[in-house]
PDB file of C-alpha atoms and ligand atoms in Angstrom:
ATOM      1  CA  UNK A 387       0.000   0.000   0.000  1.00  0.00           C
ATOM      2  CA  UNK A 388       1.482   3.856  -0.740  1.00  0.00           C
ATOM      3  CA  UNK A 389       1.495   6.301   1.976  1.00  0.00           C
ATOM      4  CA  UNK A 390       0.835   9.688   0.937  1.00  0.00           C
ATOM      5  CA  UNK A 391       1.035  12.774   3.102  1.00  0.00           C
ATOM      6  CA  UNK A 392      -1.127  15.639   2.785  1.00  0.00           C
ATOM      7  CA  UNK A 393       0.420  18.677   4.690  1.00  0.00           C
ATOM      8  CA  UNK A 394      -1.343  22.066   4.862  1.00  0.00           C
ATOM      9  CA  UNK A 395      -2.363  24.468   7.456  1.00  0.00           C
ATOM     10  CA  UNK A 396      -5.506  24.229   8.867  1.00  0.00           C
ATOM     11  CA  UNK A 397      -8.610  25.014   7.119  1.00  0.00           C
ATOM     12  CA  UNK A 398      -6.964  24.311   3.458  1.00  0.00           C
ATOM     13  CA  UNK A 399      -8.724  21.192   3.013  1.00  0.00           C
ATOM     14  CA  UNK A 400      -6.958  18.387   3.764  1.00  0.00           C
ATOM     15  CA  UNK A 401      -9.860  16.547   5.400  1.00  0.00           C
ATOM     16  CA  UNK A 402     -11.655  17.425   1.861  1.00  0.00           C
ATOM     17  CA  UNK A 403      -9.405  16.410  -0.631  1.00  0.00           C
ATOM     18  CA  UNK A 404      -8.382  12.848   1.425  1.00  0.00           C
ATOM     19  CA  UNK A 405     -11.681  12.021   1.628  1.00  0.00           C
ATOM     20  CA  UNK A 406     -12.119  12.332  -1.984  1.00  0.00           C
ATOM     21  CA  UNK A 407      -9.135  10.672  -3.024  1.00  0.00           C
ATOM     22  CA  UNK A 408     -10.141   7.798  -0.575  1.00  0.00           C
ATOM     23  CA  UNK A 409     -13.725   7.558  -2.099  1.00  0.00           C
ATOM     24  CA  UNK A 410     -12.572   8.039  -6.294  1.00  0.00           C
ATOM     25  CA  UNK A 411      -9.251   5.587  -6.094  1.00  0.00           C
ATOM     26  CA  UNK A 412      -9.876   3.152  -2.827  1.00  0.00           C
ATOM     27  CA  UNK A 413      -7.711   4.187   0.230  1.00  0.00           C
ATOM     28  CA  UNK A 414      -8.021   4.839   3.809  1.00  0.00           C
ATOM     29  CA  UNK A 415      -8.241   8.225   4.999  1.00  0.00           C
ATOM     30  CA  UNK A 416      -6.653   8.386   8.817  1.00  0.00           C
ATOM     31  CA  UNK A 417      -7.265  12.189  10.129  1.00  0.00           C
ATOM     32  CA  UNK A 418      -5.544  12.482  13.094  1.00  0.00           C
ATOM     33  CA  UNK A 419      -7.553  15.263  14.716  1.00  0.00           C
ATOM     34  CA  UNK A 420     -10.662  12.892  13.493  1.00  0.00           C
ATOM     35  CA  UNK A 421      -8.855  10.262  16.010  1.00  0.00           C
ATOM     36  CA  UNK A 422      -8.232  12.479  18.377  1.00  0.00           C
ATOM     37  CA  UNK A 423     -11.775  14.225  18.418  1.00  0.00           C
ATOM     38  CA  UNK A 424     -13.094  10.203  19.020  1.00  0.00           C
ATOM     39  CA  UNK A 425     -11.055  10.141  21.766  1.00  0.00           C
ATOM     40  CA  UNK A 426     -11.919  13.085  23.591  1.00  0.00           C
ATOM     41  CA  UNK A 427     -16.117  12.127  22.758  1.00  0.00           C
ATOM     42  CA  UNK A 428     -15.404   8.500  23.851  1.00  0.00           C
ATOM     43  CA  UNK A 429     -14.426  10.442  26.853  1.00  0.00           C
ATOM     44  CA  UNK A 430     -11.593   7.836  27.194  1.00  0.00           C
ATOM     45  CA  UNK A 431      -8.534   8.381  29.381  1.00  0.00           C
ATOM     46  CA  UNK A 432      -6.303   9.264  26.499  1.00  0.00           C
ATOM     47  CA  UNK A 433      -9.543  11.731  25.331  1.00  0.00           C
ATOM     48  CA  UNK A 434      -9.820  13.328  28.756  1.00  0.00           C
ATOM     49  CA  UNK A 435      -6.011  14.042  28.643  1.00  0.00           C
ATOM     50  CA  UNK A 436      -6.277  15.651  25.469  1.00  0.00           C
ATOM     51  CA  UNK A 437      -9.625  17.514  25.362  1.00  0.00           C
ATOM     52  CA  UNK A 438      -8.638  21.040  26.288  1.00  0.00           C
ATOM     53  CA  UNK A 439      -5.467  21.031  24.961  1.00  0.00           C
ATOM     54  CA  UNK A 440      -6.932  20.624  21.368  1.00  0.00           C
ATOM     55  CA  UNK A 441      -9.916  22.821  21.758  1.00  0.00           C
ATOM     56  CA  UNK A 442      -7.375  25.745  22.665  1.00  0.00           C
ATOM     57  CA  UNK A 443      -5.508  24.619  19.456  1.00  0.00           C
ATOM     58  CA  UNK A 444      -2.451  22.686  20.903  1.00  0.00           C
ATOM     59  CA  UNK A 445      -0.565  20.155  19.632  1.00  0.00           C
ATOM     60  CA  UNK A 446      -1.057  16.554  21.625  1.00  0.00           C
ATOM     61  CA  UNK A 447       1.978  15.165  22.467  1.00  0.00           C
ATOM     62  CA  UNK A 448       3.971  12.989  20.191  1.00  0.00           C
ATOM     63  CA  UNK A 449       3.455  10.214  22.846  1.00  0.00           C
ATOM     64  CA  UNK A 450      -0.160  10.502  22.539  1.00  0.00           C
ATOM     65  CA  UNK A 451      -0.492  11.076  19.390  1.00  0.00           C
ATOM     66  CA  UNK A 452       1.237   8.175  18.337  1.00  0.00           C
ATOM     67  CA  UNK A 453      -0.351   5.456  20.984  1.00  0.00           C
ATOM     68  CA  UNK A 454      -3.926   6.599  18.765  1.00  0.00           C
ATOM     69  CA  UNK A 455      -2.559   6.969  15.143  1.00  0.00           C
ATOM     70  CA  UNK A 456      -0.410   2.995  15.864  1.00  0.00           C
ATOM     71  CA  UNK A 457      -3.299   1.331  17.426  1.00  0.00           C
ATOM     72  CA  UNK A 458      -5.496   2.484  14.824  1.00  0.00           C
ATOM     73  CA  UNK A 459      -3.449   1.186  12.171  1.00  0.00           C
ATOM     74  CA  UNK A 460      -3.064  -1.981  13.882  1.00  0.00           C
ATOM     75  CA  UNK A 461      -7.114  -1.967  13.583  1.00  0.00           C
ATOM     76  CA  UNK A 462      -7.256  -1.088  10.061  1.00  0.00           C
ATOM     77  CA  UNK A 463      -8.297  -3.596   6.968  1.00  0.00           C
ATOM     78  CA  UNK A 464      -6.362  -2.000   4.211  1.00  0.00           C
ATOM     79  CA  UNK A 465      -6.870  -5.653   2.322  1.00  0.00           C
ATOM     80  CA  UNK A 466      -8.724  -3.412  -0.982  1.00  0.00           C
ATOM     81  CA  UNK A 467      -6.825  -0.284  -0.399  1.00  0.00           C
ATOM     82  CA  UNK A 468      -4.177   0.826  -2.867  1.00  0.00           C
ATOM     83  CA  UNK A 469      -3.502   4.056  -0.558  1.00  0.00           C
ATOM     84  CA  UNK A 470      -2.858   4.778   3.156  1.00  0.00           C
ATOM     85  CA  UNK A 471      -3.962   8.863   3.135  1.00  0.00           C
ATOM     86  CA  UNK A 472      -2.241  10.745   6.185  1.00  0.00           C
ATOM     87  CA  UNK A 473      -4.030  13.842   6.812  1.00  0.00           C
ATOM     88  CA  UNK A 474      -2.840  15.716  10.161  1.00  0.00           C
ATOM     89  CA  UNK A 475       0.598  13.849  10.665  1.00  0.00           C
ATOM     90  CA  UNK A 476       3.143  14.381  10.721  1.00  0.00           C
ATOM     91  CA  UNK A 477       3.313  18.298  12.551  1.00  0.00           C
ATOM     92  CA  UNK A 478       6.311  18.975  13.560  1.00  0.00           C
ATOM     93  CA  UNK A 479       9.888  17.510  13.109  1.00  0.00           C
ATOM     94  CA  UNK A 480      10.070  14.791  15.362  1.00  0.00           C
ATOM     95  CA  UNK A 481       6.767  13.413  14.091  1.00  0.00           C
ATOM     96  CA  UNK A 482       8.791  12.500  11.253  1.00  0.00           C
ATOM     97  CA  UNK A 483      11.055  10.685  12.316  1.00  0.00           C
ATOM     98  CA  UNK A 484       8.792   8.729  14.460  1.00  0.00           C
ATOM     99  CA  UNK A 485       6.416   8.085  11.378  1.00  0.00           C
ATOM    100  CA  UNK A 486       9.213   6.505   9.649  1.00  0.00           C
ATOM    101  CA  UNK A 487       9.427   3.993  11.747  1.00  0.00           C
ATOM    102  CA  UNK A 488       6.180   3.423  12.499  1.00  0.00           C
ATOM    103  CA  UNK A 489       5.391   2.688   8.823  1.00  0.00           C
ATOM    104  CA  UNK A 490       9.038   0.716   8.407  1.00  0.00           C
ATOM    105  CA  UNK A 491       7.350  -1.486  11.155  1.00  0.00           C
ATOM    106  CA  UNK A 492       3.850  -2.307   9.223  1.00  0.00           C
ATOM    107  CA  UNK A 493       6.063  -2.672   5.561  1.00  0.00           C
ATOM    108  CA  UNK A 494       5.074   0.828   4.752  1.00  0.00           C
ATOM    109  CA  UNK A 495       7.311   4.190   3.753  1.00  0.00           C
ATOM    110  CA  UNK A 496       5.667   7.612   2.597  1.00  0.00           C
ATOM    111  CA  UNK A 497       5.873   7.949  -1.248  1.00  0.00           C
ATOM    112  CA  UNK A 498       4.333  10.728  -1.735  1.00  0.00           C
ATOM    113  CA  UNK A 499       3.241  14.716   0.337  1.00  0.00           C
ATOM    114  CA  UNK A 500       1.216  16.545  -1.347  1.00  0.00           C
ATOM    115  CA  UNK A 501       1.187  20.106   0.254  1.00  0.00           C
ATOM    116  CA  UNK A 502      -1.731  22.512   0.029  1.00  0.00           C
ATOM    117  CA  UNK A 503      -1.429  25.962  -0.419  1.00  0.00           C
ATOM    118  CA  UNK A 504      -3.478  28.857   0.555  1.00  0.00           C
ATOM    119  CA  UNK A 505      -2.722  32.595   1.919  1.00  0.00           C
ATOM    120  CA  UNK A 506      -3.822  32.304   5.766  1.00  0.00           C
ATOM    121  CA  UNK A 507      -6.198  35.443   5.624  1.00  0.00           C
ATOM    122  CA  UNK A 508      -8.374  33.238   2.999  1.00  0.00           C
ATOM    123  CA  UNK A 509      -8.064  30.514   5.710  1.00  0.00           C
ATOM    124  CA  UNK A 510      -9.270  32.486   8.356  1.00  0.00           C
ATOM    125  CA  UNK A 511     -12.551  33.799   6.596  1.00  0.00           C
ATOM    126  CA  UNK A 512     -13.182  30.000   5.418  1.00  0.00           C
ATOM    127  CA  UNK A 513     -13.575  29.193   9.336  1.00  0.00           C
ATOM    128  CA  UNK A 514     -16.078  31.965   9.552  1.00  0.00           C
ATOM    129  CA  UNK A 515     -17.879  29.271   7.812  1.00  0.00           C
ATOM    130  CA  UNK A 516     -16.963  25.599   8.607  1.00  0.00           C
ATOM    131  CA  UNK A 517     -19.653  23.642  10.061  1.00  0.00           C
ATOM    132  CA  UNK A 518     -19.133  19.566   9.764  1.00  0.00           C
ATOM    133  CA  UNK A 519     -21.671  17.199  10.389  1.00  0.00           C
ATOM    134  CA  UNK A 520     -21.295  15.731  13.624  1.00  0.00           C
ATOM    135  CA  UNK A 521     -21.850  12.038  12.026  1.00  0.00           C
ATOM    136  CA  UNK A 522     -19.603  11.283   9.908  1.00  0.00           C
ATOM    137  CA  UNK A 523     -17.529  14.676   9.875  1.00  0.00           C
ATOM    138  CA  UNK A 524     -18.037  15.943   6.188  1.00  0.00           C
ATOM    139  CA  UNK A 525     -16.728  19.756   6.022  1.00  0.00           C
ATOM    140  CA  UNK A 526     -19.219  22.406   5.073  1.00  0.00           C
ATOM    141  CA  UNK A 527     -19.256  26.136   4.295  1.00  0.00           C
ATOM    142  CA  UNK A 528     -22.271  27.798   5.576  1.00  0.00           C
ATOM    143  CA  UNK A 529     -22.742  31.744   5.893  1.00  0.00           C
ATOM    144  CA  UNK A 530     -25.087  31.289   8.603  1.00  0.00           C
ATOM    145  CA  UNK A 531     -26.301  29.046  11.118  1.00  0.00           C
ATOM    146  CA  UNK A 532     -27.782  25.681   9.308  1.00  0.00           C
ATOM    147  CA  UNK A 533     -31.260  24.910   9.991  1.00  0.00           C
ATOM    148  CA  UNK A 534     -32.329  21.810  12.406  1.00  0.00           C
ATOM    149  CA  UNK A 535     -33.614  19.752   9.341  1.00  0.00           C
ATOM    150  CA  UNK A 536     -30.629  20.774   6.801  1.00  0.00           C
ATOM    151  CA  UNK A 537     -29.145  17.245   6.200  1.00  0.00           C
ATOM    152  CA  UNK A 538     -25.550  15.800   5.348  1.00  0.00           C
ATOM    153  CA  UNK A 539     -25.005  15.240   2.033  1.00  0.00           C
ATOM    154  CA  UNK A 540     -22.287  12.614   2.279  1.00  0.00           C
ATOM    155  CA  UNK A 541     -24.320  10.366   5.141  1.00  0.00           C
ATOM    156  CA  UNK A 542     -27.631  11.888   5.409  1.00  0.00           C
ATOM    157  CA  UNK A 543     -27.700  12.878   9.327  1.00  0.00           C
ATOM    158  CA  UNK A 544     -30.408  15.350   9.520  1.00  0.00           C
ATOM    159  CA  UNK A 545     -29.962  18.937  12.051  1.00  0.00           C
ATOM    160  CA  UNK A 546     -26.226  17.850  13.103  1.00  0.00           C
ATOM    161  CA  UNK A 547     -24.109  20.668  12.416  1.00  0.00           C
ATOM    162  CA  UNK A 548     -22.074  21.386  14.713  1.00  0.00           C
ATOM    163  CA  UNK A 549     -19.014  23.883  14.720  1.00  0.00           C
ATOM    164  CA  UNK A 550     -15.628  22.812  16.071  1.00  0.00           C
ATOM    165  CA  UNK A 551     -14.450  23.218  19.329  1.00  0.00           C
ATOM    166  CA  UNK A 552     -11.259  24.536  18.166  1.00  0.00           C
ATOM    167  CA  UNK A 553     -12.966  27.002  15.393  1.00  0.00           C
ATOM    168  CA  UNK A 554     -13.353  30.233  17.501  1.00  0.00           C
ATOM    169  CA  UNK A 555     -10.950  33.083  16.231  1.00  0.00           C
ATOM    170  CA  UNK A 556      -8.518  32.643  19.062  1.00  0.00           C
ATOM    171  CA  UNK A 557      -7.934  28.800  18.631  1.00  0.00           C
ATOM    172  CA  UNK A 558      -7.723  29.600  14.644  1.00  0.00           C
ATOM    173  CA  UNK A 559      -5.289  31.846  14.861  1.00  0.00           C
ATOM    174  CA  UNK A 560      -3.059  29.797  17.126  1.00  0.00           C
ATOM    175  CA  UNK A 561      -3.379  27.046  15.501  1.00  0.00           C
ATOM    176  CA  UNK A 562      -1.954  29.044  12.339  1.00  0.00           C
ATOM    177  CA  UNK A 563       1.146  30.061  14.720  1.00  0.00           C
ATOM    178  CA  UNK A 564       1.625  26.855  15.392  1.00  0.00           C
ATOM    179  CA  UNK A 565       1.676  25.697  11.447  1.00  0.00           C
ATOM    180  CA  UNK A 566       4.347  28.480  10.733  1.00  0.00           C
ATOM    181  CA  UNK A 567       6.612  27.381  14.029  1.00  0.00           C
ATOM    182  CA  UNK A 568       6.433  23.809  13.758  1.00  0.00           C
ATOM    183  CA  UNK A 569       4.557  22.110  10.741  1.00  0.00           C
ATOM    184  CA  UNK A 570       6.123  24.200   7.786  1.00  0.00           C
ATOM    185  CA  UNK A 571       9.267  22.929   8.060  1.00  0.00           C
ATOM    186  CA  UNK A 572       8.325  19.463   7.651  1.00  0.00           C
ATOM    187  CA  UNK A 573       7.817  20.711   4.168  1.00  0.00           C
ATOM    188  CA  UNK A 574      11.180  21.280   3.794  1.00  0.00           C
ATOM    189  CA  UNK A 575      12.188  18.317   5.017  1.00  0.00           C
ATOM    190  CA  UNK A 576      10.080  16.150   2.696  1.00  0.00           C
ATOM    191  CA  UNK A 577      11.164  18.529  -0.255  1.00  0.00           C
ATOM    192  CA  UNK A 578      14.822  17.454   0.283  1.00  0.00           C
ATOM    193  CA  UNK A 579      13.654  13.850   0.105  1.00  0.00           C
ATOM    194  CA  UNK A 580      12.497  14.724  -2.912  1.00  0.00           C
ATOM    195  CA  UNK A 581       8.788  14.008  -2.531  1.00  0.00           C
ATOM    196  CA  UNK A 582       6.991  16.986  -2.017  1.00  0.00           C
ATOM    197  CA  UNK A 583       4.483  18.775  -4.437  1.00  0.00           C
ATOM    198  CA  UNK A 584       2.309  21.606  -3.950  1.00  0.00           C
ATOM    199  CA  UNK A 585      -0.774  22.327  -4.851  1.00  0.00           C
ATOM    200  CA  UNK A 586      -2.755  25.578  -5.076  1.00  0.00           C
ATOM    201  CA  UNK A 587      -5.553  24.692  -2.702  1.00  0.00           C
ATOM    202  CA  UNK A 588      -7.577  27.946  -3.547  1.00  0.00           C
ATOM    203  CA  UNK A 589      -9.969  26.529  -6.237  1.00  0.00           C
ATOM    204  CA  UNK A 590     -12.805  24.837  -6.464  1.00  0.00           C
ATOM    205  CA  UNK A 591     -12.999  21.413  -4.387  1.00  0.00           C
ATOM    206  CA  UNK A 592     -12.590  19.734  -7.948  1.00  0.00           C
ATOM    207  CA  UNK A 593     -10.625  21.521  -9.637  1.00  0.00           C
ATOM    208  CA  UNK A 594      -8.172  20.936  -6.639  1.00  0.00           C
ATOM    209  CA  UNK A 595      -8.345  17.420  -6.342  1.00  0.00           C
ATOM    210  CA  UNK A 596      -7.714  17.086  -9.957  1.00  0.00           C
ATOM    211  CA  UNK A 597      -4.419  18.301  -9.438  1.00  0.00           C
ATOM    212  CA  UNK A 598      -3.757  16.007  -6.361  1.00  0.00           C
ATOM    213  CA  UNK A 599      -4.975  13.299  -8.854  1.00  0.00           C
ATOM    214  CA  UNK A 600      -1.975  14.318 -11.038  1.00  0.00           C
ATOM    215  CA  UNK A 601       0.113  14.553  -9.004  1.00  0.00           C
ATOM    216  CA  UNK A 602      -0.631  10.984  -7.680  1.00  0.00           C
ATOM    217  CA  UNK A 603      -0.650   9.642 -10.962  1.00  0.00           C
ATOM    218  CA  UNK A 604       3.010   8.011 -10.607  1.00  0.00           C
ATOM    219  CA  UNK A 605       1.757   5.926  -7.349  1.00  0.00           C
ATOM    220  CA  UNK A 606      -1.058   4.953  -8.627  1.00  0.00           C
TER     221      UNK A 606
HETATM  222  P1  AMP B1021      -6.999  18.703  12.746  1.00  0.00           P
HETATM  223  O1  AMP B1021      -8.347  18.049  12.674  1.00  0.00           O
HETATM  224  O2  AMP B1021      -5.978  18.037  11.855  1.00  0.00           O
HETATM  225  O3  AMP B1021      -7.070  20.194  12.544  1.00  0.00           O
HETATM  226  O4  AMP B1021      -6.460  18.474  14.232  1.00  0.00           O
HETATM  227  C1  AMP B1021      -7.182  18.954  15.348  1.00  0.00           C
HETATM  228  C2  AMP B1021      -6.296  18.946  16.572  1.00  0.00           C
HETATM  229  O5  AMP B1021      -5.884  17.597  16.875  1.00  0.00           O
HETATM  230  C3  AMP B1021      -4.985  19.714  16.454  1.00  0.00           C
HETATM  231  O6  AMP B1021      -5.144  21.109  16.646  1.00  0.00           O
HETATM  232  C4  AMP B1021      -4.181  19.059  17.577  1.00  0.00           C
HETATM  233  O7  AMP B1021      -4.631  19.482  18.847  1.00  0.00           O
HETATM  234  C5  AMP B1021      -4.558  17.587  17.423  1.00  0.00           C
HETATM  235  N1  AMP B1021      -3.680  16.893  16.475  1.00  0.00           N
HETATM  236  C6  AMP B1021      -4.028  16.349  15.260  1.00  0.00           C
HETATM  237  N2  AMP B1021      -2.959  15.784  14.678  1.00  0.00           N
HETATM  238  C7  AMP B1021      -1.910  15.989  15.506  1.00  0.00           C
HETATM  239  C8  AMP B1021      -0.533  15.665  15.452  1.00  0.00           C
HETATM  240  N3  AMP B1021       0.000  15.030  14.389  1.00  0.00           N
HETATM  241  N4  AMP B1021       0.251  16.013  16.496  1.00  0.00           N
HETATM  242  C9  AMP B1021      -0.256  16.643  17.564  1.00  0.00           C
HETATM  243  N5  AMP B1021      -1.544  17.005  17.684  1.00  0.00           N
HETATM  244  C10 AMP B1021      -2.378  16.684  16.658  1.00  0.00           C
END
C-alpha cells in the first residue's frame, strides 16, 4: 500500500481532498484530529487528557499522538486499499522521524506529500464558515447558522451541524502560529527527500483534487 502525506495548514482542506481521493481511487483516509476528536467524545482516558489542549488549538503530544494513530493502524483492513492517506501527521519535526518507523514497522514508507497551499487570511474567513456534520464529519461552508432539518449530504444525518471546538478566532489563529513554528518545516524536510508537491488549494474542491490526482498519478 502507498502512503501519501497531505500537509497544509488548517482550514486548506486536507480533510476534503483525502476524503475524496479515498472515495474516487480506494484508500483509507486516517485524520488524526478525526482520532483524536473520538477520543476526547469516547471520553476515554487518552480523550480526557487531550480535550482542552486541542480545543485551545495545541498540539497533543507525540506520545499521545502516536499510541492513537499505531493502534489504529493496527485496527485497520487495508486488504482493498491501494492508498494509506495521512491527513494531520506528521506536525512537527520529530513526528517525522517517528512516522518513519512506524510505517518501516507495518512494511510501509511515505511515497508521496502533497502540500496545500493557501494565503492564511483566505483561511481564516473559510472558518467563519466551517460547520461539519457531527456524524460522519463531512466539512461544510455555511454563511449562517444551518437549519435543524438541513441534512448531510455525504451520510444523510439530519440537524447535526455542529461547529468545532477549536474554530473560535482565538484557537484559529493559534493554531496558524503553530503551522508556521512547527509544521512548515516538515515541508522542507520532505522537499529534500524529494517528494513533495504543492498544490494551489484555492480553487474549487474539484478543480483541486484534480491536481492532487496528477500529481498521484506516478503511485497509482
Ligand atoms: P486537525 O483536525 O488536523 O485540525 O487536528 C485537530 C487537533 O488535533 C490539532 O489542533 C491538535 O490538537 C490535534 N492533532 C491532530 N494531529 C496531531 C498531530 N500530528 N500532532 C499533535 N496534535 C495533533
Amino acid at each position: 500500500m502507498s502512503v501519501v502525506v497531505l500537509l497544509g495548514p488548517p482550514g486548506v482542506g486536507k480533510g476534503t481532498q483525502a476524503a475524496l481521493v479515498a472515495e474516487r481511487f480506494g484508500g483509507e483516509h486516517v485524520s488524526t484530529g478525526a482520532l483524536l476528536r473520538g477520543e476526547s467524545s469516547s471520553g476515554s482516558q487518552l480523550g480526557l487528557k487531550v480535550k482542552d489542549l486541542m480545543a485551545r488549538g495545541d498540539l497533543v503530544s507525540d506520545t499521545d499522538l502516536f499510541l492513537c494513530l499505531e493502534s489504529h493502524l493496527d485496527r485497520l483492513d487495508s486488504s482493498e486499499s491501494v492508498l494509506l492517506l495521512l491527513d494531520g501527521v506528521p506536525r512537527n519535526v520529530s513526528q517525522v522521524g517517528r512516522l518513519d518507523e512506524v510505517l518501516r514497522d507495518r512494511g510501509m514508507k511515505v511515497d508521496k506529500v502533497i502540500s496545500l497551499t493557501a494565503p492564511v487570511e483566505e483561511l481564516v474567513e473559510r472558518f467563519r464558515k466551517r460547520w461539519s456534520c457531527g456524524k460522519c464529519g463531512a466539512v461544510y461552508s455555511f454563511e449562517s447558522e444551518p437549519g435543524v432539518d438541513a441534512s448531510c449530504s455525504r451520510c444523510g444525518a439530519s440537524g447535526k451541524f455542529e461547529r468545532r471546538a477549536d474554530d473560535g478566532e482565538e484557537a484559529v489563529r493559534h493554531r496558524f502560529g503553530i503551522f508556521r513554528e512547527e509544521t512548515a518545516p516538515v515541508a522542507d524536510m520532505y522537499a529534500a527527500k524529494g517528494l513533495l508537491q504543492s498544490v494551489d488549494a484555492l480553487r474549487g474542491t474539484e478543480e483541486v483534487f484534480a491536481s492532487v490526482s496528477e500529481a498521484l498519478k506516478k503511485i497509482l
